[in-house]
Coordinates of C-alpha atoms and ligand atoms in Angstrom, one line a residue:
M379 CA 0.0 0.2 0.1
R380 CA 0.9 3.8 -0.3
I381 CA 0.8 5.3 3.2
L382 CA 1.3 8.5 4.4
F383 CA 2.1 9.4 8.1
I384 CA 1.6 13.0 8.9
G385 CA 4.5 12.7 11.9
G386 CA 7.0 10.0 11.4
T387 CA 9.4 10.9 14.3
G388 CA 7.2 10.9 17.2
I389 CA 6.9 8.4 20.0
L390 CA 4.3 6.4 18.3
S391 CA 5.2 7.0 14.7
S392 CA 8.8 6.4 15.0
A393 CA 7.7 2.6 15.7
C394 CA 5.1 2.4 13.4
A395 CA 7.2 3.8 10.1
P396 CA 10.0 0.8 10.4
R397 CA 7.1 -1.5 10.8
A398 CA 5.2 -0.5 7.9
L399 CA 8.2 -0.4 5.6
A400 CA 9.2 -4.1 6.9
A401 CA 5.6 -5.1 5.8
G402 CA 6.5 -4.1 2.4
H403 CA 4.5 -0.7 2.1
E404 CA 5.6 2.3 0.5
L405 CA 5.7 5.1 3.1
A406 CA 5.9 8.8 3.1
L407 CA 6.4 10.8 6.1
L408 CA 5.2 14.6 6.1
N409 CA 6.7 16.7 8.9
R410 CA 8.9 20.0 9.4
G411 CA 12.0 18.3 10.0
A412 CA 12.4 20.1 13.4
T413 CA 12.3 16.8 15.3
S414 CA 15.6 14.9 15.5
I415 CA 15.8 13.1 18.6
R416 CA 14.4 9.9 16.7
P417 CA 15.8 8.9 13.3
V418 CA 13.7 8.9 10.1
A419 CA 12.9 5.3 9.4
E420 CA 15.4 4.1 6.6
G421 CA 13.4 3.7 3.4
A422 CA 10.8 6.3 4.0
E423 CA 10.2 9.2 1.8
V424 CA 10.3 12.7 3.4
L425 CA 7.7 15.3 2.5
R426 CA 8.4 18.8 4.3
A427 CA 5.5 20.9 5.3
D428 CA 3.7 22.0 8.1
I429 CA 0.3 20.4 8.9
R430 CA -1.1 23.6 10.4
D431 CA -0.6 25.3 7.1
P432 CA -2.7 23.4 4.6
D433 CA -1.1 25.1 1.6
S434 CA 2.2 23.9 2.2
V435 CA 0.8 20.3 2.8
R436 CA -1.1 20.7 -0.6
A437 CA 2.0 21.7 -2.3
A438 CA 4.2 19.0 -0.7
L439 CA 1.5 16.4 -1.8
E440 CA 1.1 17.5 -5.2
G441 CA -2.2 15.7 -6.1
R442 CA -0.9 12.5 -5.0
T443 CA -3.3 9.8 -3.3
F444 CA -2.6 7.3 -0.9
D445 CA -4.1 3.9 0.2
V446 CA -3.9 5.0 3.8
V447 CA -3.1 8.5 5.6
V448 CA -2.4 8.6 9.3
N449 CA -2.3 11.9 11.1
F450 CA -0.6 11.4 14.3
I451 CA -0.8 15.0 15.5
A452 CA -4.3 16.1 15.3
F453 CA -5.9 17.5 18.7
T454 CA -8.6 20.1 17.9
T455 CA -11.7 20.1 15.9
D456 CA -9.9 22.8 13.6
H457 CA -7.2 20.1 12.5
I458 CA -10.0 17.4 11.7
A459 CA -11.8 19.9 9.6
S460 CA -8.3 21.0 7.8
D461 CA -7.9 17.1 7.4
V462 CA -11.3 16.4 5.8
D463 CA -10.6 19.3 3.6
I464 CA -7.2 18.0 2.1
F465 CA -7.5 14.3 2.4
A466 CA -11.3 13.7 1.2
G467 CA -11.1 11.9 -2.1
R468 CA -7.1 11.5 -1.9
T469 CA -7.1 8.4 0.6
G470 CA -8.8 5.0 1.0
Q471 CA -8.5 5.3 4.9
Y472 CA -7.8 8.2 7.2
V473 CA -6.6 7.2 10.6
F474 CA -7.0 9.6 13.6
I475 CA -4.8 8.9 16.7
S476 CA -7.2 9.8 19.5
S477 CA -6.5 8.9 23.1
A478 CA -7.7 6.4 25.8
S479 CA -8.0 9.2 28.2
A480 CA -11.1 10.0 26.5
Y481 CA -12.9 7.0 28.0
Q482 CA -15.2 7.8 30.9
K483 CA -13.6 8.9 34.1
P484 CA -13.8 7.5 36.5
P485 CA -14.5 4.1 34.6
R486 CA -17.8 2.7 35.9
R487 CA -16.8 -0.9 34.6
V488 CA -13.6 -2.3 33.8
P489 CA -12.0 -3.5 31.7
V490 CA -12.6 -0.6 29.6
T491 CA -13.9 -1.6 25.9
E492 CA -14.4 0.4 22.9
S493 CA -18.3 0.8 23.9
T494 CA -17.4 2.6 27.2
P495 CA -18.6 6.0 27.0
L496 CA -16.1 9.0 25.9
H497 CA -16.8 11.4 28.8
N498 CA -13.8 13.1 30.6
P499 CA -14.9 16.2 32.8
F500 CA -11.1 16.5 34.2
W501 CA -8.9 16.9 31.1
Q502 CA -9.6 19.5 28.2
Y503 CA -7.1 17.4 25.9
S504 CA -9.3 14.4 26.3
R505 CA -12.6 16.5 25.6
D506 CA -10.8 17.9 22.5
K507 CA -10.0 14.4 21.1
I508 CA -13.7 13.5 21.8
A509 CA -14.9 16.3 19.9
C510 CA -12.4 15.5 17.1
E511 CA -13.7 11.8 17.0
E512 CA -17.3 13.3 16.7
A513 CA -16.6 15.3 13.7
L514 CA -14.8 12.5 11.9
M515 CA -17.8 10.1 12.6
R516 CA -20.2 12.8 11.2
A517 CA -17.8 13.1 8.0
Y518 CA -17.9 9.3 7.8
R519 CA -22.1 9.2 7.9
E520 CA -22.6 12.4 5.8
R521 CA -19.8 12.1 3.4
D522 CA -18.3 8.6 3.5
F523 CA -15.2 10.0 4.8
P524 CA -13.1 6.8 5.6
V525 CA -12.1 7.2 9.0
T526 CA -10.6 4.6 11.4
I527 CA -10.3 6.0 15.2
V528 CA -7.3 4.7 17.3
R529 CA -7.2 5.1 21.0
P530 CA -3.8 4.5 22.5
S531 CA -3.2 4.7 26.2
H532 CA 0.0 5.8 27.9
T533 CA 2.6 4.7 25.3
Y534 CA 6.4 5.1 25.9
D535 CA 9.9 4.9 24.2
R536 CA 13.2 5.2 25.4
T537 CA 13.2 9.0 25.4
S538 CA 10.0 9.2 27.7
L539 CA 9.7 8.7 31.1
P540 CA 6.3 7.7 32.1
I541 CA 6.2 9.3 35.6
Y542 CA 5.2 12.7 37.1
G543 CA 8.2 14.8 36.8
G544 CA 10.0 12.6 34.3
W545 CA 14.0 12.7 34.5
T546 CA 13.7 15.0 37.5
Q547 CA 12.2 12.3 39.8
L548 CA 14.7 9.9 38.5
D549 CA 17.6 12.0 39.3
R550 CA 16.2 12.4 42.8
M551 CA 15.9 8.7 43.2
R552 CA 19.7 8.4 42.5
R553 CA 20.5 11.2 44.9
G554 CA 18.3 9.1 47.6
L555 CA 15.7 12.2 47.9
P556 CA 12.0 11.3 48.3
V557 CA 9.7 11.2 45.2
V558 CA 6.3 11.8 44.6
V559 CA 3.8 9.2 43.7
H560 CA 0.1 10.2 42.9
G561 CA -2.6 8.6 45.2
D562 CA -1.6 5.6 47.2
G563 CA 0.4 4.3 44.2
T564 CA -1.9 1.4 44.2
S565 CA -4.1 2.3 41.3
L566 CA -3.6 0.3 38.2
W567 CA -2.0 1.6 34.9
T568 CA -1.2 0.0 31.5
L569 CA 1.9 0.9 29.8
T570 CA 2.6 0.1 26.2
H571 CA 6.2 0.1 24.5
H572 CA 5.9 1.7 21.2
V573 CA 7.3 -1.1 19.4
D574 CA 4.3 -3.3 20.7
F575 CA 1.7 -0.5 19.6
A576 CA 3.2 -0.6 16.4
K577 CA 2.7 -4.3 15.8
A578 CA -1.1 -4.0 16.1
F579 CA -1.3 -0.6 14.5
V580 CA 0.3 -1.4 11.1
G581 CA -1.9 -4.6 11.1
L582 CA -5.2 -2.3 11.0
L583 CA -4.0 -0.3 8.0
G584 CA -5.7 -0.9 4.9
H585 CA -8.4 -3.1 6.6
T586 CA -11.8 -1.8 5.0
R587 CA -13.6 -3.3 7.9
A588 CA -11.9 -0.9 10.2
L589 CA -13.7 2.1 8.5
G590 CA -16.1 3.7 10.8
E591 CA -14.7 1.8 13.7
A592 CA -12.8 2.7 16.6
Y593 CA -9.8 0.5 18.3
T594 CA -8.1 0.5 21.4
I595 CA -4.5 -0.3 21.1
T596 CA -2.7 -1.1 24.6
S597 CA -0.6 -3.9 26.0
D598 CA -1.7 -6.0 28.8
D599 CA 1.1 -5.1 31.2
V600 CA -1.0 -3.7 33.8
L601 CA 1.1 -2.5 36.9
T602 CA 0.4 -0.3 40.0
W603 CA 2.2 3.0 40.1
N604 CA 4.3 1.8 43.0
Q605 CA 5.6 -0.9 40.8
I606 CA 6.3 1.7 38.0
Y607 CA 8.3 3.8 40.3
E608 CA 10.1 0.8 41.7
L609 CA 10.9 -0.8 38.3
L610 CA 12.3 2.5 37.3
G611 CA 14.3 2.8 40.3
D612 CA 15.6 -0.8 39.9
A613 CA 16.8 0.2 36.5
A614 CA 18.5 3.3 37.7
G615 CA 20.4 1.5 40.5
A616 CA 18.4 3.2 43.1
E617 CA 15.9 2.3 45.7
P618 CA 13.1 5.0 45.7
H619 CA 11.9 6.6 48.8
L620 CA 8.1 6.9 47.7
V621 CA 5.9 9.5 49.3
H622 CA 2.2 9.4 48.1
V623 CA 0.5 12.6 47.6
T624 CA -3.2 13.0 46.4
S625 CA -3.5 13.9 42.4
N626 CA -5.7 16.8 43.3
A627 CA -2.9 18.1 45.8
I628 CA -0.5 17.8 42.6
A629 CA -2.9 19.3 40.3
A630 CA -3.5 22.3 42.6
L631 CA 0.3 23.3 42.5
D632 CA 0.9 22.0 38.8
P633 CA -2.4 22.2 37.1
E634 CA -1.2 21.4 33.8
R635 CA 0.7 18.0 34.6
G636 CA -2.1 17.6 37.4
A637 CA -4.8 17.4 34.6
S638 CA -3.2 14.4 33.4
L639 CA -3.4 12.7 36.7
V640 CA -6.9 13.7 37.7
G641 CA -8.1 13.1 34.1
D642 CA -6.5 10.0 33.4
K643 CA -3.6 8.5 35.4
A644 CA -5.4 8.6 38.8
H645 CA -7.9 5.8 37.9
S646 CA -7.5 2.2 37.6
M647 CA -7.5 1.7 33.7
I648 CA -7.5 -1.9 32.4
F649 CA -8.2 -2.5 28.8
D650 CA -9.9 -5.1 27.0
N651 CA -8.1 -5.4 23.4
T652 CA -10.3 -8.1 22.0
K653 CA -11.4 -5.9 19.2
I654 CA -8.0 -5.3 17.7
K655 CA -6.7 -8.7 18.2
T656 CA -9.7 -9.9 16.2
L657 CA -8.9 -7.8 13.4
V658 CA -4.9 -8.5 13.7
P659 CA -4.9 -12.0 15.3
E660 CA -1.1 -12.0 15.4
Y661 CA -1.0 -9.0 17.8
V662 CA 0.5 -9.8 21.0
A663 CA 2.5 -7.3 23.2
T664 CA 5.7 -8.6 24.3
I665 CA 7.7 -5.9 25.8
P666 CA 7.4 -5.8 29.5
F667 CA 8.0 -2.4 31.5
E668 CA 10.8 -4.3 33.3
Q669 CA 12.6 -4.0 29.6
G670 CA 11.2 -0.6 28.7
A671 CA 12.4 0.6 31.9
R672 CA 16.1 -0.4 31.4
E673 CA 16.0 1.0 27.8
I674 CA 14.9 4.5 29.3
V675 CA 17.7 4.7 32.0
A676 CA 20.3 3.2 29.4
W677 CA 19.1 5.9 27.0
H678 CA 19.3 9.0 29.5
D679 CA 22.6 7.6 30.8
E680 CA 24.1 7.9 27.3
D681 CA 24.4 11.6 27.3
P682 CA 24.1 14.0 30.1
A683 CA 22.3 16.6 27.8
R684 CA 19.3 14.1 28.0
R685 CA 19.0 14.2 31.7
V686 CA 17.2 17.4 31.8
I687 CA 16.3 18.3 35.5
D688 CA 13.4 20.8 35.7
D689 CA 13.9 23.0 38.5
D690 CA 10.2 23.9 38.8
V691 CA 8.9 20.4 39.1
N692 CA 11.8 20.1 41.7
A693 CA 10.5 23.2 43.6
T694 CA 6.6 21.6 43.4
I695 CA 7.9 18.3 44.6
E696 CA 9.6 20.0 47.6
R697 CA 6.4 21.8 48.4
L698 CA 4.2 18.7 48.0
L699 CA 6.6 17.0 50.3
A700 CA 6.2 19.7 52.7
L701 CA 2.4 19.5 52.7
A702 CA 2.7 15.5 53.2
G703 CA 4.9 16.2 56.4
D704 CA 8.0 14.4 54.7
Ligands
NAP52 N1 2.3 8.7 23.9 C1 1.2 8.6 24.5 O1 1.1 8.1 25.5 C2 0.0 8.7 23.8 C3 -1.4 8.2 24.3 C4 -2.6 8.6 23.8 C5 -2.7 9.5 22.5 N2 -1.6 9.8 22.1 C6 -1.3 10.5 20.8 O2 -0.4 10.2 20.0 C7 -0.2 11.3 19.2 C8 1.3 11.5 19.1 O3 2.0 10.6 18.3 P1 3.5 10.6 18.2 O4 4.2 10.2 19.5 O5 3.8 9.8 17.0 O6 3.9 12.1 18.0 P2 4.5 13.1 18.8 O7 5.7 12.6 19.6 O8 3.7 14.0 19.0 O9 5.8 13.7 17.3 C9 5.2 14.6 16.6 C10 5.9 14.1 15.2 O10 4.9 15.0 14.4 C11 5.8 15.9 13.5 N3 5.2 17.3 13.6 C12 4.9 17.9 14.6 N4 4.3 19.1 14.5 C13 4.2 19.2 13.1 C14 3.5 20.1 12.2 N5 3.2 21.1 12.5 N6 3.3 19.7 10.8 C15 4.0 18.5 10.5 N7 4.6 17.4 11.3 C16 4.7 17.8 12.7 C17 7.2 15.7 14.1 O11 8.2 16.1 13.4 P3 8.7 17.7 13.2 O12 8.9 18.2 14.6 O13 10.0 17.4 12.5 O14 7.8 18.3 12.4 C18 7.2 14.5 14.8 O15 7.5 13.6 13.7 C19 -1.0 12.6 19.7 O16 -2.0 12.6 18.8 C20 -1.2 12.2 21.0 O17 -2.5 12.5 21.6 C21 -0.2 9.5 22.8

């Protein structure tokens, strides 16, 4: 198939690109060439354009058509309106990367399936993704726009530390300082390695049965937050001193990061991946977070420039520890 990714060097798309090429597809990546932290997949064609500037996209595509277009970086209904305009009649399938954070919070029933309601009163990012999904389903019903919706949950690669405060907290662990964990650290969370995500994702590209449908894609690697911090500590050769602070207390001092806790990570999220496995029967996630944690620490240890310490996060953590009496 002829496939176009908008993105291609992001966390998710950097694993999907080599997987699509290995499956024998022709792949073009459309991006600005501004992200260099991950390499461009060997064998992919690179088109330079800014997806927020539709004229630059039309010029880069030069009247070409595709079997599949995936936009990894659409977040608002404006982005969707522009994509429907550009890609209607130009692709056999348009894949929107939504988010599992769109599912009802708190979930009334686990495991979460694709029929779990989409409702998140806590996080604007999730409400925007829901609005995008609704706009696309309208375009599907009214104009036969060939949409498939994919809802990843927390998906990481070696560059991305999946805890509050990122490397700043890992650095604290190594210095023997207490680290903040939201809640009691006992809520359940599903982490997915980007290479596992790509196995399921590339399998659904081009499936006509996926048109008008939504799919959750996650691993079955369900951990408590205490386990996640402990596995990162193990990988970093540190024994973490975990201090538990409510998600609301974190959100009160750090509204932006806090919204992703209160609106997502504070809740026990367990997903039923039966629907994607029915379409892509070979999909099995095989990378446990023990391995992911080692990859993350090794990548950061390779270069001091990657070990970014955020002084604001450190100051917030100290205030939270004081509130917790630690
Ligand atoms: N990671 C998670 O845990 C998670 C969970 C749920 C949903 N998601 C969703 O996954 C998507 C992120 O996917 P990702 O990780 O592959 O992407 P990403 O890490 O956000 O990377 C962005 C990619 O898009 C390109 N890009 C950024 N701005 C651009 C622009 N204006 N025009 C053209 N290209 C642009 C970047 O290249 P240049 O900078 O060179 O242009 C890069 O290739 C988002 O929709 C997010 O909501 C992620």
